[in-house]
Amino acid sequence: MNQPPDAPALVANASGAAWLEPGGVARAIVHADAALMARAGPPPLLCHAPATAAKLGCARFPALDLLELFAFVHPAGFCLPTVRGLAAALGLAPPDGLSAEAALLPEAARLLLKSLKLDDDDAKREAAPIAAAMARGGWPWAELVQAVLGPAAQAGLDVWNRLPEWSEQAPQGQAGGQPVAPAEARARLTALLGSNAEPRPQQADYTSAVCASFQPREADGEALVTLAEAGTGVGKTLGYIAAASLWAEKNQSPVWLSTFTKNLQRQIDQELDSLYPEPALKARKVVIRKGRENYLCLLNLEDAARTVSGSGESAVAVGLMARWARATRDGDMVGGDFPAWLVGLVGRGRTLGLADRRGECIYSACPHYRKCFIERGVRRARRADLVIANHALVMTQAALHGIGGSDDSYLPQRYVFDEGHHVFNAADSAFSAHLTGVEAAELRRWVLGAESGAGRGGGGRARGLARRMEDLVVDGQTAELLDAALKAARRLPAPEWRQRLNDGAPRGAAEKFLVLARAQVLARGKGRGGGYSLETETGPAIDGLLDAAAALDRDLAALAEPLTGLAARLSKRLEDEAADLDSATRSRIEAMCRGFARRGGVTIAGWRAMLADLGGAAPEEDTKTTVDWFAIERSDGREIDVGMHRHWIDPTAPFAEHVVRPAHGVLITSATLRDGTGDGEADWRAAEIRTGAHHFARPAIRAETPSPFDYGAQTRVLVVTDVRRDAADQVAAAYRELFYASGGGALGLFTAINRLRAVHRQIARPLEDKGIALYAQHVDALDTSILVDIFRAEEDACLLGTDAVRDGVDVPGRSLRLIVFDRVPWPRPDLLHRARRAAAGGAKSYDDMLTRLKLRQAFGRLVRRADDKGVFVMLDGALPSRLAGAFPGGVEPRRVGLAEAIAEVGEFLR
Ligand code: SF4
C-alpha cells in the first residue's frame, strides 16, 4: 500500500475546521459547512470521530477514523488521540495548524497500512480472520486492510485459543526475617542510578530513613511504620525501591508498592526498568495488580464475539478488542497498554464492560481459566519481588481477608504506600457502606444474572448464580439453598427501578424503602433544583420509613441466610472431598465461598446494621464512630442513585486494624504528608491523623527530607484581589488573559464543574484563535488520564480540571508553567465533613488543615525538575494569610491586581 486512501480529510477545533480533498490543498471552513460535507460525501479521514463530531456540533457520522486503524495495526501501542499524537506515534513531524493536521491524515493512513504490509506471514494470518469479521460488520477500513492482508480462510475472533497458558507454581513459603541495613540500601541506590549520576544526598538520606520499615518487627501486631515526607525532586521512588527490592530478595517474599492513582502505578513500573533492564527478568520480578474489574475477562470476550451478528459497531468493537487481547502484556484495561480512547470510539459496554465487574467469574469451570489474565496476575504476584498495587485493592483485600472474602488468600508482610496523603481518602472509600438502588440492583444481578435482552434467564454475559454453580449443586440441600437465594433476590430492586421510584410506584420492600428515603431527602435536603446531589440526615424518619426499613431487613435476612448456607455447604465439600478434588476445583470452590462471604457476611450484614440503627436512639456524639445519611446522587441534573450511606468518621481506624496491624513493616510516604501551620509538632500531628498513625500499636517513625529545589527562585505565588469571584465573565477573562500571558502550558483548577464549563465556553475559541489548544475535564469526551497525557505532550496546550487533575498530574518541564485556581478549595460542608469537623473539636483549624493540604498538592504540580519554573495564581482574594503555610519556605504569596498578575506571569515565564 503505497498510495494514501482516496478519501477527503477533516480536522476541527473550537474555532473552525479544515477540509482536504484527495490530492488537493487543505482549506479552512466553518463548523456548519464541515458538518454538511462530512455527512453528505464519502466518509472522511479523521482522528477521533466522536470528538470531531462534538466540535462540529453534529451527530456522529461515518468516517475512516485513523485511531481505529491504529488500534488494529498496533493494538497495544501507545498513541495520543490527537493528530499530533498520531504524528508522534508514527514518527512524523508535528503538524502546525489545522491545515497541516488535515494534510497529515492521508500520510498517517498510508504509513499504518504499510506497516501492516510489512508484518510477517504469521501475523497476517492472525489478523486476516479478524479483519474479515470486522468487514462483515461494515468496518470502513476493512477493504483497505484486507487488500494488504490478503484473504482469510474464514472470519474469526477466537484469539483466546492462541493465548499462552499459565502454570501453577509451588507456594513461596514464609517470608524470611532479614533486615535491610541503610548502608546496603544506599549501595543499591547508587547502582540503580548508575556511575555517571550526580550525587543526590537527599535521596540517599531518604533511602536510609525508609529502611526502618524493613527491619524484623519486635512483637505481633506491632508493625514498624515510617511516615516519610520527601519533597518533590528528592527521587523517593528509586529511594524506596532500593530498600524494598533488597528486602524482597533477602526474604523471598514480595513487597507491595501501593499508589492512589493508576498513573503512578504506571510511572513506578517505568522506573523499575533501571532495576531490571532485562525485560524477561522484569516480567518475573515485577507485577502490576489492580482489582479484577480492571482486566479483560476472556469469557466475556467470547460471549461478545458470539453475539456479533454482522452488526456494524459491535463487530468493529469486538474485532479491535480481540486484536488487543492477543497483544496485551497483562490484560489491564485501565492504564497498562490498553488505549483508553477506544472506550469513546466504540463504547464502554464493548470495552470496559468486558471486564469481570460484578464478580461473575466461574473460575476453573471457565474454558479460559488457564489463560485468564486475572488468574495469571494473581499467581505472578505471589512470586514477584515487587507488586505494584493501588490503595483501593490493598485495603479491600486486607479488609476481606479475615472473613475469607479476599480475592487472594495471601497477605503481604511489607507495604510501601506512596501518595500516602491519600491513605485517608482511600480508606474512606474502602470501608464505607452504601445501601442504594444501584448497589442493591447489582446484588440482585449477581444472584439472578441478566434479566432483560439477550441475557434473559442468566444467559449471555451476566451469568447468574444458578449458571455459575450449576455443576456444584450435587445434593438436595444445596439445591434448596440455591432456590431460596434466587427467590429472595427477586425482592431486590428489579430492572427499571429508577422509573418506578420517580413514579412513586415501588415494587417490593427494597424499592419502597428507597422511595421513602428519596422523599425524605427531597423534603429536607438542601439545594433542590440545582442539579446537584442532595443529602439529609437519616433521622427523624418520615412516616412509614421505619416500617419499610424493617420489611427490607427481613428480605435481606432471607437472602443472607441461604448465601451463608451455601458457603457452609461448599466449605464442607472442601473438607469431605479433600482427597478427591483437584486443585483447580478446590480454588474455584474457595472463590465461590469468598463470594458468598463477601455478599452475605459483609455487604448484607453491613446493610442490616445500618437499617437496625435507623430507629434507634442516636449514640452520644463522642462515642460515634460512623455517620449515616440519605442521598440522591445526580449527574448532569439526572438522578442516578438514591439510598443510605455509612462512612467511618475516622476511616484510618479500620485501615490501622486491617492493613497495618497484620503487617510487619509499612512505609507511608509522600511529598505532602504534613500540614503547614509553621508549628513543626502540630504539622506532624496532622500527618499522623491523616494516616492513622495515632491508631498504630507502636509509634510511627517520622522522617523528613526537604526538596532540593529553590522554590523562592523558581516559583511565584500571586493572589489576585480585584476579580469578583462570583462574576463569571470576570473570572473567564482572567483565565483567558493569564493563559495568553504564559503562552499556554497552563492548568486551570476549579472547585465546581459548572464554573469550569462556563469558563471553557468563554475562552476555548479565543485561545484556539491564538494557536493555544484548550482541553477540559467534564467537557471533552476523553478520559482524564488521556487529557493529562495530551497536556504533557503538547507544550503550549492548556487544561481545565477539578480534583482528579489537581492530585494526579505529573507534568515536568514547560508543559506546566502556570496554575490558576478559581477559588480557595475549602472542604464541602456536607454531613460527613460536619461530623469529622465536630470530631476534631469543631475547630476552624480542621478546615484550614484540609485546605492547606489541597493547596500544597496543587502547588506541588508546578515544579517537577530542577530547571522548571512556574507561577501559581489564586483568583480568589479571600485566601486568608494563615493558609500561606501551604507554600514552601522562601515563597511569599503576593496580593496583586489582575493586570499586575498578567504582567508578572508574562515576565517571569519569558
Ligand atoms: S476465569 Fe473468570 S475472569 Fe477469567 S476469563 Fe474465565 S470467567 Fe473470565
mmCIF file of N, CA and C in Angstrom, residues 832-870:
data_model
loop_
_atom_site.group_PDB
_atom_site.id
_atom_site.type_symbol
_atom_site.label_atom_id
_atom_site.label_comp_id
_atom_site.label_asym_id
_atom_site.label_seq_id
_atom_site.Cartn_x
_atom_site.Cartn_y
_atom_site.Cartn_z
ATOM 1 N N LEU A 832 -20.928 14.511 56.163
ATOM 2 C CA LEU A 832 -19.747 13.762 56.570
ATOM 3 C C LEU A 832 -18.658 14.723 57.068
ATOM 4 N N HIS A 833 -18.472 15.785 56.331
ATOM 5 C CA HIS A 833 -17.454 16.740 56.761
ATOM 6 C C HIS A 833 -17.821 17.353 58.109
ATOM 7 N N ARG A 834 -19.108 17.660 58.274
ATOM 8 C CA ARG A 834 -19.533 18.253 59.553
ATOM 9 C C ARG A 834 -19.236 17.322 60.708
ATOM 10 N N ALA A 835 -19.493 16.017 60.498
ATOM 11 C CA ALA A 835 -19.227 15.045 61.569
ATOM 12 C C ALA A 835 -17.731 14.975 61.872
ATOM 13 N N ARG A 836 -16.921 15.014 60.836
ATOM 14 C CA ARG A 836 -15.469 14.914 61.051
ATOM 15 C C ARG A 836 -14.938 16.183 61.713
ATOM 16 N N ARG A 837 -15.488 17.264 61.311
ATOM 17 C CA ARG A 837 -15.045 18.527 61.903
ATOM 18 C C ARG A 837 -15.444 18.565 63.384
ATOM 19 N N ALA A 838 -16.658 18.064 63.672
ATOM 20 C CA ALA A 838 -17.094 18.032 65.072
ATOM 21 C C ALA A 838 -16.174 17.121 65.886
ATOM 22 N N ALA A 839 -15.812 15.959 65.280
ATOM 23 C CA ALA A 839 -14.927 15.026 65.993
ATOM 24 C C ALA A 839 -13.551 15.635 66.229
ATOM 25 N N ALA A 840 -13.172 16.558 65.356
ATOM 26 C CA ALA A 840 -11.868 17.207 65.524
ATOM 27 C C ALA A 840 -11.965 18.410 66.453
ATOM 28 N N GLY A 841 -13.087 18.525 67.158
ATOM 29 C CA GLY A 841 -13.256 19.616 68.115
ATOM 30 C C GLY A 841 -14.029 20.789 67.527
ATOM 31 N N GLY A 842 -14.562 20.592 66.320
ATOM 32 C CA GLY A 842 -15.375 21.643 65.700
ATOM 33 C C GLY A 842 -14.568 22.854 65.293
ATOM 34 N N ALA A 843 -13.273 22.698 65.225
ATOM 35 C CA ALA A 843 -12.434 23.873 65.030
ATOM 36 C C ALA A 843 -12.282 24.245 63.567
ATOM 37 N N LYS A 844 -12.153 25.540 63.364
ATOM 38 C CA LYS A 844 -11.883 26.059 62.038
ATOM 39 C C LYS A 844 -10.537 25.528 61.540
ATOM 40 N N SER A 845 -9.661 25.203 62.503
ATOM 41 C CA SER A 845 -8.323 24.745 62.122
ATOM 42 C C SER A 845 -8.393 23.449 61.311
ATOM 43 N N TYR A 846 -9.474 22.671 61.498
ATOM 44 C CA TYR A 846 -9.620 21.433 60.720
ATOM 45 C C TYR A 846 -9.811 21.773 59.240
ATOM 46 N N ASP A 847 -10.691 22.734 58.984
ATOM 47 C CA ASP A 847 -10.901 23.163 57.586
ATOM 48 C C ASP A 847 -9.617 23.746 57.004
ATOM 49 N N ASP A 848 -8.937 24.526 57.832
ATOM 50 C CA ASP A 848 -7.683 25.130 57.360
ATOM 51 C C ASP A 848 -6.683 24.048 56.964
ATOM 52 N N MET A 849 -6.595 23.012 57.807
ATOM 53 C CA MET A 849 -5.627 21.946 57.526
ATOM 54 C C MET A 849 -5.945 21.293 56.178
ATOM 55 N N LEU A 850 -7.232 20.937 55.969
ATOM 56 C CA LEU A 850 -7.591 20.268 54.713
ATOM 57 C C LEU A 850 -7.311 21.163 53.520
ATOM 58 N N THR A 851 -7.596 22.449 53.674
ATOM 59 C CA THR A 851 -7.411 23.368 52.544
ATOM 60 C C THR A 851 -5.927 23.568 52.257
ATOM 61 N N ARG A 852 -5.142 23.702 53.319
ATOM 62 C CA ARG A 852 -3.698 23.838 53.098
ATOM 63 C C ARG A 852 -3.139 22.609 52.374
ATOM 64 N N LEU A 853 -3.626 21.419 52.782
ATOM 65 C CA LEU A 853 -3.116 20.209 52.142
ATOM 66 C C LEU A 853 -3.464 20.187 50.651
ATOM 67 N N LYS A 854 -4.682 20.644 50.318
ATOM 68 C CA LYS A 854 -5.060 20.681 48.892
ATOM 69 C C LYS A 854 -4.194 21.683 48.135
ATOM 70 N N LEU A 855 -3.957 22.834 48.759
ATOM 71 C CA LEU A 855 -3.121 23.836 48.090
ATOM 72 C C LEU A 855 -1.685 23.334 47.938
ATOM 73 N N ARG A 856 -1.197 22.634 48.952
ATOM 74 C CA ARG A 856 0.160 22.074 48.870
ATOM 75 C C ARG A 856 0.252 21.114 47.694
ATOM 76 N N GLN A 857 -0.781 20.273 47.572
ATOM 77 C CA GLN A 857 -0.827 19.313 46.476
ATOM 78 C C GLN A 857 -0.795 20.028 45.133
ATOM 79 N N ALA A 858 -1.654 21.040 45.008
ATOM 80 C CA ALA A 858 -1.759 21.755 43.729
ATOM 81 C C ALA A 858 -0.437 22.453 43.415
ATOM 82 N N PHE A 859 0.126 23.140 44.401
ATOM 83 C CA PHE A 859 1.389 23.857 44.174
ATOM 84 C C PHE A 859 2.493 22.863 43.773
ATOM 85 N N GLY A 860 2.441 21.685 44.370
ATOM 86 C CA GLY A 860 3.473 20.675 44.104
ATOM 87 C C GLY A 860 3.520 20.214 42.655
ATOM 88 N N ARG A 861 2.449 20.488 41.878
ATOM 89 C CA ARG A 861 2.434 20.084 40.460
ATOM 90 C C ARG A 861 3.363 20.960 39.629
ATOM 91 N N LEU A 862 3.704 22.142 40.159
ATOM 92 C CA LEU A 862 4.302 23.198 39.347
ATOM 93 C C LEU A 862 5.766 22.939 38.993
ATOM 94 N N VAL A 863 6.517 22.452 39.954
ATOM 95 C CA VAL A 863 7.954 22.268 39.727
ATOM 96 C C VAL A 863 8.281 20.798 39.948
ATOM 97 N N ARG A 864 8.607 20.107 38.883
ATOM 98 C CA ARG A 864 8.914 18.682 38.980
ATOM 99 C C ARG A 864 10.388 18.390 38.706
ATOM 100 N N ARG A 865 11.086 19.382 38.127
ATOM 101 C CA ARG A 865 12.501 19.189 37.824
ATOM 102 C C ARG A 865 13.280 20.423 38.245
ATOM 103 N N ALA A 866 14.587 20.262 38.375
ATOM 104 C CA ALA A 866 15.414 21.361 38.889
ATOM 105 C C ALA A 866 15.352 22.598 37.995
ATOM 106 N N ASP A 867 15.092 22.420 36.694
ATOM 107 C CA ASP A 867 15.083 23.587 35.807
ATOM 108 C C ASP A 867 13.669 24.074 35.489
ATOM 109 N N ASP A 868 12.651 23.573 36.178
ATOM 110 C CA ASP A 868 11.280 24.057 35.961
ATOM 111 C C ASP A 868 11.076 25.416 36.616
ATOM 112 N N LYS A 869 10.208 26.220 36.004
ATOM 113 C CA LYS A 869 9.787 27.487 36.603
ATOM 114 C C LYS A 869 8.267 27.529 36.526
ATOM 115 N N GLY A 870 7.625 28.163 37.480
ATOM 116 C CA GLY A 870 6.177 28.222 37.389
ATOM 117 C C GLY A 870 5.546 29.278 38.274
#
